[in-house]
Short mmCIF file of C-alpha atoms in Angstrom, two decimals:
data_model
loop_
_atom_site.label_atom_id
_atom_site.label_comp_id
_atom_site.label_asym_id
_atom_site.label_seq_id
_atom_site.Cartn_x
_atom_site.Cartn_y
_atom_site.Cartn_z
CA MET A 1 -44.38 -18.50 -39.66
CA GLU A 2 -41.60 -20.99 -38.92
CA PRO A 3 -41.43 -22.28 -35.25
CA PHE A 4 -38.73 -20.97 -32.91
CA GLY A 5 -36.20 -23.78 -32.69
CA LEU A 6 -32.70 -24.58 -31.25
CA LYS A 7 -30.80 -22.89 -34.18
CA ASP A 8 -32.74 -19.60 -33.53
CA ALA A 9 -31.92 -19.85 -29.80
CA LEU A 10 -28.24 -20.42 -30.68
CA ASP A 11 -28.20 -17.51 -33.08
CA ILE A 12 -29.53 -15.13 -30.32
CA ALA A 13 -27.04 -16.52 -27.76
CA ILE A 14 -24.03 -15.90 -30.03
CA VAL A 15 -25.24 -12.36 -30.94
CA ALA A 16 -25.73 -11.70 -27.21
CA LEU A 17 -22.19 -12.87 -26.33
CA LEU A 18 -20.63 -10.74 -29.08
CA LEU A 19 -22.59 -7.66 -27.89
CA PHE A 20 -21.55 -8.36 -24.15
CA TYR A 21 -17.90 -8.53 -25.25
CA LEU A 22 -18.22 -5.33 -27.17
CA TYR A 23 -19.99 -3.61 -24.25
CA ARG A 24 -17.33 -4.59 -21.79
CA ILE A 25 -14.39 -3.51 -23.95
CA MET A 26 -16.00 -0.18 -24.91
CA LYS A 27 -16.96 0.54 -21.37
CA GLU A 28 -13.31 -0.02 -20.19
CA SER A 29 -12.02 2.30 -23.10
CA GLY A 30 -14.51 5.16 -22.12
CA THR A 31 -16.52 4.91 -25.48
CA ILE A 32 -19.66 3.35 -23.93
CA ASN A 33 -21.97 6.23 -25.20
CA ILE A 34 -20.89 5.46 -28.66
CA PHE A 35 -21.76 1.65 -28.18
CA PHE A 36 -25.31 2.63 -26.99
CA GLY A 37 -25.51 5.06 -29.95
CA VAL A 38 -24.58 2.52 -32.57
CA LEU A 39 -26.78 -0.06 -30.89
CA SER A 40 -29.78 2.27 -30.97
CA LEU A 41 -29.19 2.86 -34.70
CA CYS A 42 -29.08 -0.70 -35.34
CA ILE A 43 -32.41 -1.34 -33.58
CA VAL A 44 -33.99 1.55 -35.62
CA TRP A 45 -32.61 0.09 -38.82
CA VAL A 46 -33.95 -3.47 -38.01
CA VAL A 47 -37.41 -2.11 -36.94
CA ALA A 48 -37.82 0.22 -40.07
CA SER A 49 -36.49 -2.15 -42.70
CA GLN A 50 -37.31 -5.59 -41.44
CA ILE A 51 -40.43 -5.34 -39.26
CA LEU A 52 -42.23 -2.30 -40.54
CA GLU A 53 -40.82 -2.73 -44.11
CA MET A 54 -40.49 1.09 -44.53
CA LYS A 55 -38.73 1.16 -47.95
CA LEU A 56 -37.45 4.70 -48.11
CA ILE A 57 -36.14 4.92 -44.55
CA GLY A 58 -34.83 1.28 -44.88
CA SER A 59 -32.89 2.00 -48.10
CA ILE A 60 -31.37 5.10 -46.62
CA LEU A 61 -30.35 3.34 -43.37
CA ASP A 62 -29.00 0.37 -45.42
CA LYS A 63 -26.64 2.69 -47.18
CA PHE A 64 -25.69 4.48 -44.01
CA MET A 65 -24.93 1.15 -42.21
CA SER A 66 -22.77 -0.13 -44.98
CA ILE A 67 -20.58 2.99 -44.89
CA GLY A 68 -20.92 3.51 -41.15
CA LEU A 69 -19.51 0.02 -40.32
CA LEU A 70 -16.39 0.79 -42.34
CA VAL A 71 -16.00 4.08 -40.55
CA LEU A 72 -16.38 2.29 -37.19
CA VAL A 73 -13.76 -0.29 -38.06
CA ILE A 74 -11.21 2.45 -38.82
CA LEU A 75 -12.05 4.45 -35.69
CA PHE A 76 -12.13 1.56 -33.29
CA GLN A 77 -9.38 -0.66 -34.77
CA ASP A 78 -7.59 -1.00 -31.34
CA GLN A 79 -10.82 -2.03 -29.60
CA ILE A 80 -11.49 -4.64 -32.32
CA LYS A 81 -8.01 -5.90 -31.93
CA ARG A 82 -8.34 -6.36 -28.30
CA PHE A 83 -11.90 -7.93 -28.84
CA LEU A 84 -10.30 -10.61 -31.07
CA VAL A 85 -7.37 -11.14 -28.78
CA GLU A 86 -9.54 -11.72 -25.71
CA LEU A 87 -11.77 -14.02 -27.88
CA GLY A 88 -8.81 -16.04 -29.00
CA ASP A 89 -7.18 -16.04 -25.54
CA HIS A 90 -10.08 -17.73 -23.76
CA LYS A 91 -8.91 -20.96 -21.81
CA LYS A 92 -11.26 -23.08 -23.99
CA TRP A 93 -9.20 -22.20 -26.96
CA ARG A 94 -5.64 -22.67 -25.60
CA PHE A 95 -5.25 -25.92 -27.25
CA LEU A 96 -5.67 -24.33 -30.62
CA ARG A 97 -3.02 -21.76 -29.81
CA GLU A 98 -0.54 -24.50 -28.94
CA LEU A 99 -0.95 -25.97 -32.48
CA PHE A 100 0.49 -22.78 -33.90
CA HIS A 101 3.16 -22.03 -31.25
CA HIS A 102 5.28 -25.12 -31.07
CA ASN A 103 8.48 -23.19 -30.63
CA GLU A 104 7.27 -20.84 -28.03
CA ASP A 105 9.59 -20.72 -24.97
CA LYS A 106 7.51 -20.23 -21.90
CA LYS A 107 10.43 -20.52 -19.40
CA SER A 108 12.15 -17.23 -20.45
CA SER A 109 9.14 -15.14 -19.45
CA HIS A 110 9.74 -15.57 -15.87
CA ARG A 111 13.23 -13.97 -16.17
CA GLN A 112 11.48 -10.66 -16.61
CA ILE A 113 9.97 -10.55 -13.16
CA VAL A 114 12.87 -10.14 -10.70
CA PRO A 115 14.77 -7.26 -12.43
CA ILE A 116 11.43 -5.31 -12.98
CA VAL A 117 10.41 -5.71 -9.31
CA TYR A 118 13.82 -4.75 -8.03
CA ALA A 119 13.96 -1.75 -10.25
CA CYS A 120 10.39 -0.63 -9.21
CA MET A 121 11.32 -1.14 -5.56
CA SER A 122 14.42 1.09 -5.90
CA MET A 123 12.67 3.83 -7.88
CA ALA A 124 9.69 3.86 -5.33
CA LYS A 125 12.17 4.49 -2.60
CA SER A 126 13.95 7.35 -4.44
CA LYS A 127 10.58 8.67 -5.86
CA THR A 128 11.74 8.27 -9.45
CA GLY A 129 8.80 8.42 -11.77
CA ALA A 130 8.48 5.36 -14.15
CA LEU A 131 6.12 3.90 -16.70
CA ILE A 132 6.86 0.40 -17.77
CA VAL A 133 4.57 -1.46 -20.26
CA ILE A 134 4.81 -5.30 -20.71
CA GLN A 135 3.50 -6.64 -23.87
CA GLN A 136 1.07 -9.55 -23.87
CA GLU A 137 -0.55 -11.13 -26.96
CA MET A 138 -1.31 -7.83 -28.84
CA PRO A 139 1.82 -6.40 -30.52
CA LEU A 140 2.91 -2.96 -29.37
CA THR A 141 5.11 -2.26 -32.45
CA ASN A 142 3.40 1.12 -33.26
CA TYR A 143 3.99 2.40 -29.75
CA GLU A 144 7.57 1.13 -29.75
CA LYS A 145 8.32 3.25 -33.00
CA SER A 146 7.15 6.39 -31.13
CA GLY A 147 10.27 6.18 -28.81
CA ASP A 148 13.90 5.29 -29.14
CA ILE A 149 14.73 1.72 -29.92
CA ILE A 150 16.91 0.03 -27.31
CA ASP A 151 16.54 -3.72 -27.76
CA ALA A 152 18.48 -4.81 -24.63
CA LEU A 153 18.27 -7.56 -22.13
CA ILE A 154 16.04 -6.66 -19.07
CA ASN A 155 18.37 -5.36 -16.41
CA THR A 156 17.59 -3.58 -13.17
CA ARG A 157 20.29 -0.87 -13.47
CA LEU A 158 19.39 -0.19 -17.12
CA ILE A 159 15.72 0.42 -16.10
CA GLU A 160 16.83 2.70 -13.27
CA ASN A 161 19.11 4.72 -15.58
CA ILE A 162 16.52 5.09 -18.27
CA PHE A 163 14.08 6.62 -15.78
CA PHE A 164 16.78 8.76 -13.88
CA LYS A 165 15.42 12.36 -13.71
CA ASN A 166 18.21 13.72 -15.84
CA SER A 167 17.82 11.12 -18.50
CA PRO A 168 16.26 12.22 -21.86
CA LEU A 169 13.88 9.20 -21.92
CA HIS A 170 12.56 9.37 -18.34
CA ASP A 171 9.32 11.15 -19.38
CA GLY A 172 8.10 8.56 -21.82
CA ALA A 173 7.19 4.87 -21.37
CA MET A 174 9.34 1.84 -21.62
CA ILE A 175 8.05 -1.12 -23.55
CA ILE A 176 9.10 -4.64 -22.73
CA ALA A 177 8.42 -7.52 -25.09
CA ASP A 178 9.95 -10.94 -25.82
CA ASP A 179 12.14 -10.77 -22.69
CA ARG A 180 13.79 -7.59 -23.89
CA ILE A 181 13.57 -3.82 -23.39
CA LYS A 182 12.46 -2.90 -26.78
CA SER A 183 12.20 0.90 -26.54
CA ALA A 184 11.93 3.84 -24.15
CA GLY A 185 10.55 7.36 -24.31
CA CYS A 186 7.46 6.02 -25.97
CA ILE A 187 4.20 7.90 -26.36
CA LEU A 188 1.02 6.10 -25.07
CA PRO A 189 -2.74 6.81 -25.54
CA VAL A 190 -4.15 8.82 -22.67
CA SER A 191 -7.24 7.61 -20.88
CA HIS A 192 -10.07 10.23 -20.53
CA ASP A 193 -11.80 8.13 -17.95
CA ARG A 194 -13.53 10.61 -15.54
CA ASN A 195 -13.29 8.00 -12.66
CA VAL A 196 -9.57 8.57 -12.48
CA PRO A 197 -8.74 10.70 -9.47
CA ARG A 198 -7.36 14.12 -10.37
CA SER A 199 -4.45 13.55 -8.07
CA LEU A 200 -3.09 10.99 -10.52
CA GLY A 201 -0.86 12.43 -13.26
CA LEU A 202 -0.26 11.66 -17.02
CA ARG A 203 1.73 8.50 -16.30
CA HIS A 204 -1.34 6.92 -14.52
CA ARG A 205 -3.68 8.06 -17.37
CA SER A 206 -1.22 6.77 -19.99
CA ALA A 207 -0.91 3.34 -18.16
CA LEU A 208 -4.71 3.18 -18.11
CA GLY A 209 -5.03 4.21 -21.71
CA ILE A 210 -2.61 1.43 -23.09
CA SER A 211 -4.49 -1.11 -20.87
CA GLN A 212 -7.84 0.04 -22.44
CA ALA A 213 -6.43 -0.11 -26.03
CA THR A 214 -4.43 -3.23 -25.76
CA ASP A 215 -4.02 -6.25 -23.42
CA ALA A 216 -0.75 -4.92 -22.17
CA PHE A 217 0.29 -4.89 -18.41
CA ALA A 218 1.40 -1.34 -17.34
CA ILE A 219 3.37 -0.44 -14.15
CA VAL A 220 3.65 3.16 -12.82
CA VAL A 221 5.93 4.52 -10.17
CA SER A 222 4.69 7.84 -8.88
CA GLU A 223 7.31 10.65 -8.80
CA GLU A 224 5.32 12.50 -6.17
CA THR A 225 4.58 9.68 -3.65
CA GLY A 226 6.80 6.78 -4.67
CA ASN A 227 3.61 4.58 -4.76
CA ILE A 228 3.43 1.76 -7.30
CA SER A 229 0.35 1.29 -9.47
CA VAL A 230 -0.55 -1.17 -12.22
CA ALA A 231 -3.14 -1.09 -14.99
CA HIS A 232 -4.39 -4.14 -16.78
CA LYS A 233 -7.57 -4.76 -18.81
CA GLY A 234 -8.78 -1.14 -18.31
CA VAL A 235 -8.48 -1.36 -14.47
CA LEU A 236 -6.04 0.79 -12.57
CA SER A 237 -4.83 -0.44 -9.13
CA THR A 238 -3.01 2.07 -6.98
CA ARG A 239 -0.75 1.84 -4.00
CA ILE A 240 0.27 -1.84 -4.34
CA SER A 241 3.17 -3.38 -2.62
CA THR A 242 6.15 -4.93 -4.40
CA THR A 243 4.94 -8.34 -3.23
CA GLU A 244 1.69 -7.83 -4.87
CA LEU A 245 3.56 -6.51 -7.97
CA GLU A 246 5.56 -9.73 -8.16
CA ARG A 247 2.40 -11.78 -7.62
CA ARG A 248 0.60 -10.04 -10.56
CA LEU A 249 3.59 -10.30 -12.81
CA SER A 250 3.94 -14.04 -12.12
CA THR A 251 0.26 -14.64 -12.70
CA ILE A 252 0.50 -12.75 -16.17
CA MET A 253 3.59 -14.65 -17.21
CA ALA A 254 2.05 -18.00 -16.17
CA ASN A 255 -1.02 -17.28 -18.39
CA ASN A 256 1.04 -16.44 -21.50
#
């Protein structure tokens, strides 16, 4: 039996880190039970085939695992994308990103903030329901295509007119990316998190859903109360002020 060395400790640490990231992402997306189910199956597979050397069960589980992993990749492609985005977005790897983004213009990102905040302030006062999604690292192209393409500069009046109650696009989500309003009337994934209060409607669940499936930042203006809420990284914060909204947007733009 080979002695336990530094390489073995490093191997265990890497696997534990990967499992932690997967656990956190799947917990935020409401699929934590599936995570525990897959983890239990992997443990049974290792014990049966590697430790106890049960050939029949081991061969069956080997075939199942090879097919099952492919099925999991297809079913959880959004979570896997988010896992890879978070892994590559870690501060320790920022210098690597800069090598591939020489032409990235960071100054223009801050021009998003003021028109969005003013529009949300105005819609909150008039109790105009709105759902605005701001793209981060992960592309939202598939969600953009579910609505009507606009591709216009960010403008306070344009945002208010899109979410005006008689507008045909006011029920869907607006997606902002690359300093432009890309599309409106978009359909987003709905979160089935049981911790969301029943008093919150479809807009809030959609905002939470897109924040669980991607790294996007979502803003909700309630049509019933006029309160502003935000969702990011699977966390929904309700009843925030416009000052807090501006602060959060500034933090997100600074980290891009």
